[in-house]
mmCIF file of C-alpha atoms in Angstrom:
data_model
loop_
_atom_site.group_PDB
_atom_site.id
_atom_site.type_symbol
_atom_site.label_atom_id
_atom_site.label_comp_id
_atom_site.label_asym_id
_atom_site.label_seq_id
_atom_site.Cartn_x
_atom_site.Cartn_y
_atom_site.Cartn_z
ATOM 1 C CA LEU A 1 0.000 0.000 0.000
ATOM 2 C CA LEU A 2 2.788 2.416 0.890
ATOM 3 C CA ALA A 3 4.650 1.622 -2.349
ATOM 4 C CA CYS A 4 1.527 2.498 -4.341
ATOM 5 C CA LEU A 5 1.049 5.762 -2.445
ATOM 6 C CA HIS A 6 4.715 6.687 -2.960
ATOM 7 C CA ALA A 7 4.250 6.053 -6.694
ATOM 8 C CA GLN A 8 1.114 8.272 -6.668
ATOM 9 C CA VAL A 9 -1.084 5.295 -7.612
ATOM 10 C CA PRO A 10 -4.586 5.594 -6.117
ATOM 11 C CA VAL A 11 -5.366 2.562 -3.921
ATOM 12 C CA VAL A 12 -8.644 0.749 -3.338
ATOM 13 C CA SER A 13 -8.280 -1.919 -0.638
ATOM 14 C CA GLY A 14 -10.615 -4.358 1.043
ATOM 15 C CA THR A 15 -8.078 -6.573 2.781
ATOM 16 C CA THR A 16 -8.155 -7.106 6.521
ATOM 17 C CA GLY A 17 -5.482 -8.135 8.999
ATOM 18 C CA TRP A 18 -3.507 -4.877 8.862
ATOM 19 C CA LEU A 19 -6.042 -2.397 10.236
ATOM 20 C CA ASP A 20 -4.031 -1.861 13.428
ATOM 21 C CA ARG A 21 -1.731 0.204 11.142
ATOM 22 C CA PHE A 22 -4.544 2.131 9.423
ATOM 23 C CA ALA A 23 -3.699 5.426 11.168
ATOM 24 C CA ALA A 24 -0.086 5.269 9.925
ATOM 25 C CA LEU A 25 -1.252 4.578 6.366
ATOM 26 C CA GLU A 26 -3.766 7.416 6.589
ATOM 27 C CA GLN A 27 -1.006 9.795 7.744
ATOM 28 C CA ALA A 28 1.303 8.674 4.918
ATOM 29 C CA CYS A 29 -1.495 9.157 2.382
ATOM 30 C CA HIS A 30 -2.023 12.741 3.515
ATOM 31 C CA GLN A 31 1.726 13.488 3.615
ATOM 32 C CA LEU A 32 2.235 12.089 0.107
ATOM 33 C CA GLY A 33 -0.894 13.703 -1.354
ATOM 34 C CA GLY A 34 -2.223 10.285 -2.301
ATOM 35 C CA ALA A 35 -5.636 8.731 -2.672
ATOM 36 C CA PHE A 36 -6.731 5.731 -0.620
ATOM 37 C CA LEU A 37 -10.144 4.091 -0.299
ATOM 38 C CA TYR A 38 -10.737 1.297 2.217
ATOM 39 C CA ALA A 39 -13.871 -0.772 2.761
ATOM 40 C CA SER A 40 -14.404 -4.026 4.622
ATOM 41 C CA ASN A 41 -16.975 -4.838 1.935
ATOM 42 C CA PHE A 42 -17.589 -3.214 -1.458
ATOM 43 C CA SER A 43 -21.097 -4.540 -2.060
ATOM 44 C CA ILE A 44 -23.539 -1.669 -2.443
ATOM 45 C CA GLY A 45 -26.188 -3.758 -0.662
ATOM 46 C CA VAL A 46 -23.891 -4.431 2.296
ATOM 47 C CA ASN A 47 -23.006 -0.754 2.569
ATOM 48 C CA LEU A 48 -26.704 0.137 2.610
ATOM 49 C CA PHE A 49 -27.053 -2.589 5.276
ATOM 50 C CA PHE A 50 -24.250 -0.931 7.306
ATOM 51 C CA ALA A 51 -26.217 2.348 7.267
ATOM 52 C CA LEU A 52 -29.495 0.582 8.134
ATOM 53 C CA ASN A 53 -27.748 -1.257 10.990
ATOM 54 C CA GLU A 54 -26.546 2.018 12.519
ATOM 55 C CA GLN A 55 -29.923 3.690 12.074
ATOM 56 C CA LEU A 56 -31.750 0.782 13.722
ATOM 57 C CA ALA A 57 -29.170 0.699 16.544
ATOM 58 C CA GLN A 58 -29.717 4.420 17.120
ATOM 59 C CA LEU A 59 -33.462 3.766 17.500
ATOM 60 C CA MET A 60 -32.838 0.751 19.755
ATOM 61 C CA ALA A 61 -30.459 2.678 22.038
ATOM 62 C CA LYS A 62 -33.495 3.966 23.950
ATOM 63 C CA HIS A 63 -34.702 0.405 24.538
ATOM 64 C CA PRO A 64 -31.997 -1.534 26.418
ATOM 65 C CA GLU A 65 -34.520 -4.272 27.252
ATOM 66 C CA TYR A 66 -33.703 -5.588 23.761
ATOM 67 C CA ASP A 67 -30.429 -7.472 23.600
ATOM 68 C CA VAL A 68 -28.550 -7.429 20.309
ATOM 69 C CA GLU A 69 -26.704 -10.259 18.614
ATOM 70 C CA LEU A 70 -24.864 -10.557 15.315
ATOM 71 C CA GLU A 71 -24.631 -13.758 13.293
ATOM 72 C CA GLU A 72 -22.692 -14.409 10.096
ATOM 73 C CA VAL A 73 -22.576 -17.456 7.853
ATOM 74 C CA HIS A 74 -19.999 -18.042 5.091
ATOM 75 C CA HIS A 75 -18.548 -20.894 3.057
ATOM 76 C CA THR A 76 -15.898 -23.091 4.681
ATOM 77 C CA GLN A 77 -13.040 -21.599 2.634
ATOM 78 C CA LYS A 78 -13.496 -18.241 4.388
ATOM 79 C CA ARG A 79 -10.597 -18.096 6.803
ATOM 80 C CA ASP A 80 -11.371 -15.121 9.011
ATOM 81 C CA ALA A 81 -14.009 -15.432 11.694
ATOM 82 C CA PRO A 82 -15.564 -13.092 12.358
ATOM 83 C CA SER A 83 -15.437 -11.580 8.900
ATOM 84 C CA GLY A 84 -14.449 -7.974 8.265
ATOM 85 C CA THR A 85 -18.081 -7.274 7.379
ATOM 86 C CA ALA A 86 -19.266 -8.692 10.719
ATOM 87 C CA ILE A 87 -16.699 -6.592 12.580
ATOM 88 C CA SER A 88 -17.842 -3.467 10.694
ATOM 89 C CA LEU A 89 -21.442 -4.246 11.658
ATOM 90 C CA ALA A 90 -20.423 -4.739 15.310
ATOM 91 C CA GLU A 91 -18.507 -1.453 15.316
ATOM 92 C CA GLY A 92 -21.610 0.268 13.917
ATOM 93 C CA LEU A 93 -23.612 -1.155 16.821
ATOM 94 C CA LEU A 94 -21.031 0.007 19.370
ATOM 95 C CA LYS A 95 -21.152 3.565 17.980
ATOM 96 C CA GLN A 96 -24.903 3.771 18.525
ATOM 97 C CA LEU A 97 -25.613 1.626 21.607
ATOM 98 C CA PRO A 98 -24.225 3.343 24.726
ATOM 99 C CA HIS A 99 -24.856 0.257 26.889
ATOM 100 C CA LYS A 100 -22.534 -1.843 24.655
ATOM 101 C CA SER A 101 -18.775 -1.316 24.813
ATOM 102 C CA GLN A 102 -17.149 -4.239 22.973
ATOM 103 C CA TRP A 103 -17.759 -7.245 20.752
ATOM 104 C CA GLU A 104 -16.652 -10.818 21.351
ATOM 105 C CA LYS A 105 -16.592 -13.972 19.264
ATOM 106 C CA GLU A 106 -19.437 -16.428 19.772
ATOM 107 C CA ILE A 107 -20.745 -15.653 23.293
ATOM 108 C CA ALA A 108 -21.159 -12.332 25.079
ATOM 109 C CA SER A 109 -19.413 -12.594 28.436
ATOM 110 C CA ASN A 110 -21.430 -9.744 29.947
ATOM 111 C CA SER A 111 -24.309 -7.360 29.201
ATOM 112 C CA HIS A 112 -21.933 -4.736 27.745
ATOM 113 C CA THR A 113 -20.783 -7.075 24.976
ATOM 114 C CA VAL A 114 -22.153 -7.780 21.504
ATOM 115 C CA ALA A 115 -21.724 -11.429 20.491
ATOM 116 C CA ILE A 116 -20.649 -12.209 16.916
ATOM 117 C CA LYS A 117 -21.562 -15.796 16.074
ATOM 118 C CA SER A 118 -19.676 -17.145 13.053
ATOM 119 C CA GLN A 119 -20.585 -20.251 11.099
ATOM 120 C CA ARG A 120 -18.756 -21.801 8.140
ATOM 121 C CA ILE A 121 -21.022 -24.089 6.100
ATOM 122 C CA ASP A 122 -20.848 -25.364 2.507
ATOM 123 C CA PRO A 123 -22.459 -24.469 0.235
ATOM 124 C CA THR A 124 -23.899 -21.215 1.526
ATOM 125 C CA PRO A 125 -24.174 -17.587 0.466
ATOM 126 C CA GLY A 126 -22.614 -14.979 2.737
ATOM 127 C CA THR A 127 -25.271 -13.913 5.231
ATOM 128 C CA HIS A 128 -25.196 -11.355 8.049
ATOM 129 C CA ARG A 129 -28.046 -11.007 10.530
ATOM 130 C CA ILE A 130 -28.567 -8.522 13.356
ATOM 131 C CA SER A 131 -31.251 -9.451 15.851
ATOM 132 C CA TYR A 132 -32.713 -7.619 18.811
ATOM 133 C CA THR A 133 -34.504 -9.848 21.307
ATOM 134 C CA SER A 134 -36.716 -8.980 24.249
ATOM 135 C CA PRO A 135 -39.085 -11.045 26.390
ATOM 136 C CA ILE A 136 -41.938 -9.540 24.337
ATOM 137 C CA ASP A 137 -40.732 -9.676 20.724
ATOM 138 C CA ASP A 138 -37.822 -9.822 18.274
ATOM 139 C CA ILE A 139 -36.594 -7.498 15.529
ATOM 140 C CA GLU A 140 -34.218 -8.702 12.829
ATOM 141 C CA ILE A 141 -32.445 -7.349 9.750
ATOM 142 C CA LYS A 142 -30.491 -9.533 7.338
ATOM 143 C CA HIS A 143 -28.323 -9.273 4.226
ATOM 144 C CA THR A 144 -27.562 -12.233 1.966
ATOM 145 C CA ALA A 145 -25.077 -12.078 -0.921
ATOM 146 C CA HIS A 146 -26.217 -14.274 -3.817
ATOM 147 C CA SER A 147 -23.042 -13.864 -5.884
ATOM 148 C CA ARG A 148 -19.634 -12.204 -5.832
ATOM 149 C CA LYS A 149 -20.746 -9.852 -8.625
ATOM 150 C CA GLY A 150 -21.933 -7.300 -6.032
ATOM 151 C CA PHE A 151 -18.478 -7.085 -4.467
ATOM 152 C CA ALA A 152 -16.771 -6.691 -7.854
ATOM 153 C CA SER A 153 -19.163 -4.041 -9.167
ATOM 154 C CA GLY A 154 -18.842 -2.063 -5.918
ATOM 155 C CA ALA A 155 -15.035 -2.200 -6.107
ATOM 156 C CA ILE A 156 -15.119 -0.957 -9.719
ATOM 157 C CA LEU A 157 -17.498 1.846 -8.720
ATOM 158 C CA ALA A 158 -15.121 2.788 -5.866
ATOM 159 C CA ALA A 159 -12.062 2.781 -8.168
ATOM 160 C CA GLN A 160 -13.819 4.953 -10.752
ATOM 161 C CA TRP A 161 -14.988 7.343 -8.034
ATOM 162 C CA LEU A 162 -11.444 7.655 -6.624
ATOM 163 C CA ILE A 163 -9.950 8.901 -9.914
ATOM 164 C CA GLY A 164 -8.645 12.455 -9.496
ATOM 165 C CA LYS A 165 -9.221 12.600 -5.739
ATOM 166 C CA LYS A 166 -6.751 13.065 -2.885
ATOM 167 C CA GLY A 167 -7.278 11.832 0.655
ATOM 168 C CA VAL A 168 -8.627 8.840 2.550
ATOM 169 C CA PHE A 169 -12.143 7.628 1.799
ATOM 170 C CA GLY A 170 -14.636 4.824 2.339
ATOM 171 C CA MET A 171 -17.747 3.492 0.657
ATOM 172 C CA ARG A 172 -19.860 6.025 2.576
ATOM 173 C CA ASP A 173 -18.105 8.678 0.512
ATOM 174 C CA VAL A 174 -18.634 6.774 -2.751
ATOM 175 C CA LEU A 175 -22.339 6.274 -2.038
ATOM 176 C CA GLY A 176 -22.888 9.794 -0.674
ATOM 177 C CA PHE A 177 -23.929 8.844 2.875
#
């Protein structure tokens, strides 16, 4: 990524596993006058789902009697668990729910934690589900990817959008959120 920025090549990235160094890359991008766009998922539908997730969480913040849980299902070749998309969804929840302070894999160890349950099953489309449960009722939102075409078309849209720009961006910028 740094080599591309040094060469003034705009970068669109969706890889995970390096995000602990995001701030350093962001600083380098600004210092070099480069263009960098990162997204944990390029699907337009998933990015709309991210926004819907945060909006629903904002509404639910006033109703702590509902507990929230996140579940994701992917094919068995997917190595990361939870996925970057699931982590982005959990971070969206944490921004909006003041009674939640962290996420954990599989089981929430306390009431301040959002559980991310990950399943790897073949064959299966990528699915992410957010559910709010109370003793009275449940509320659920879900996104299912039927093909990889959505990820590819979103990445192309992001790359085309990035042409001629300088700075650090995300899919919210591309989609005008």
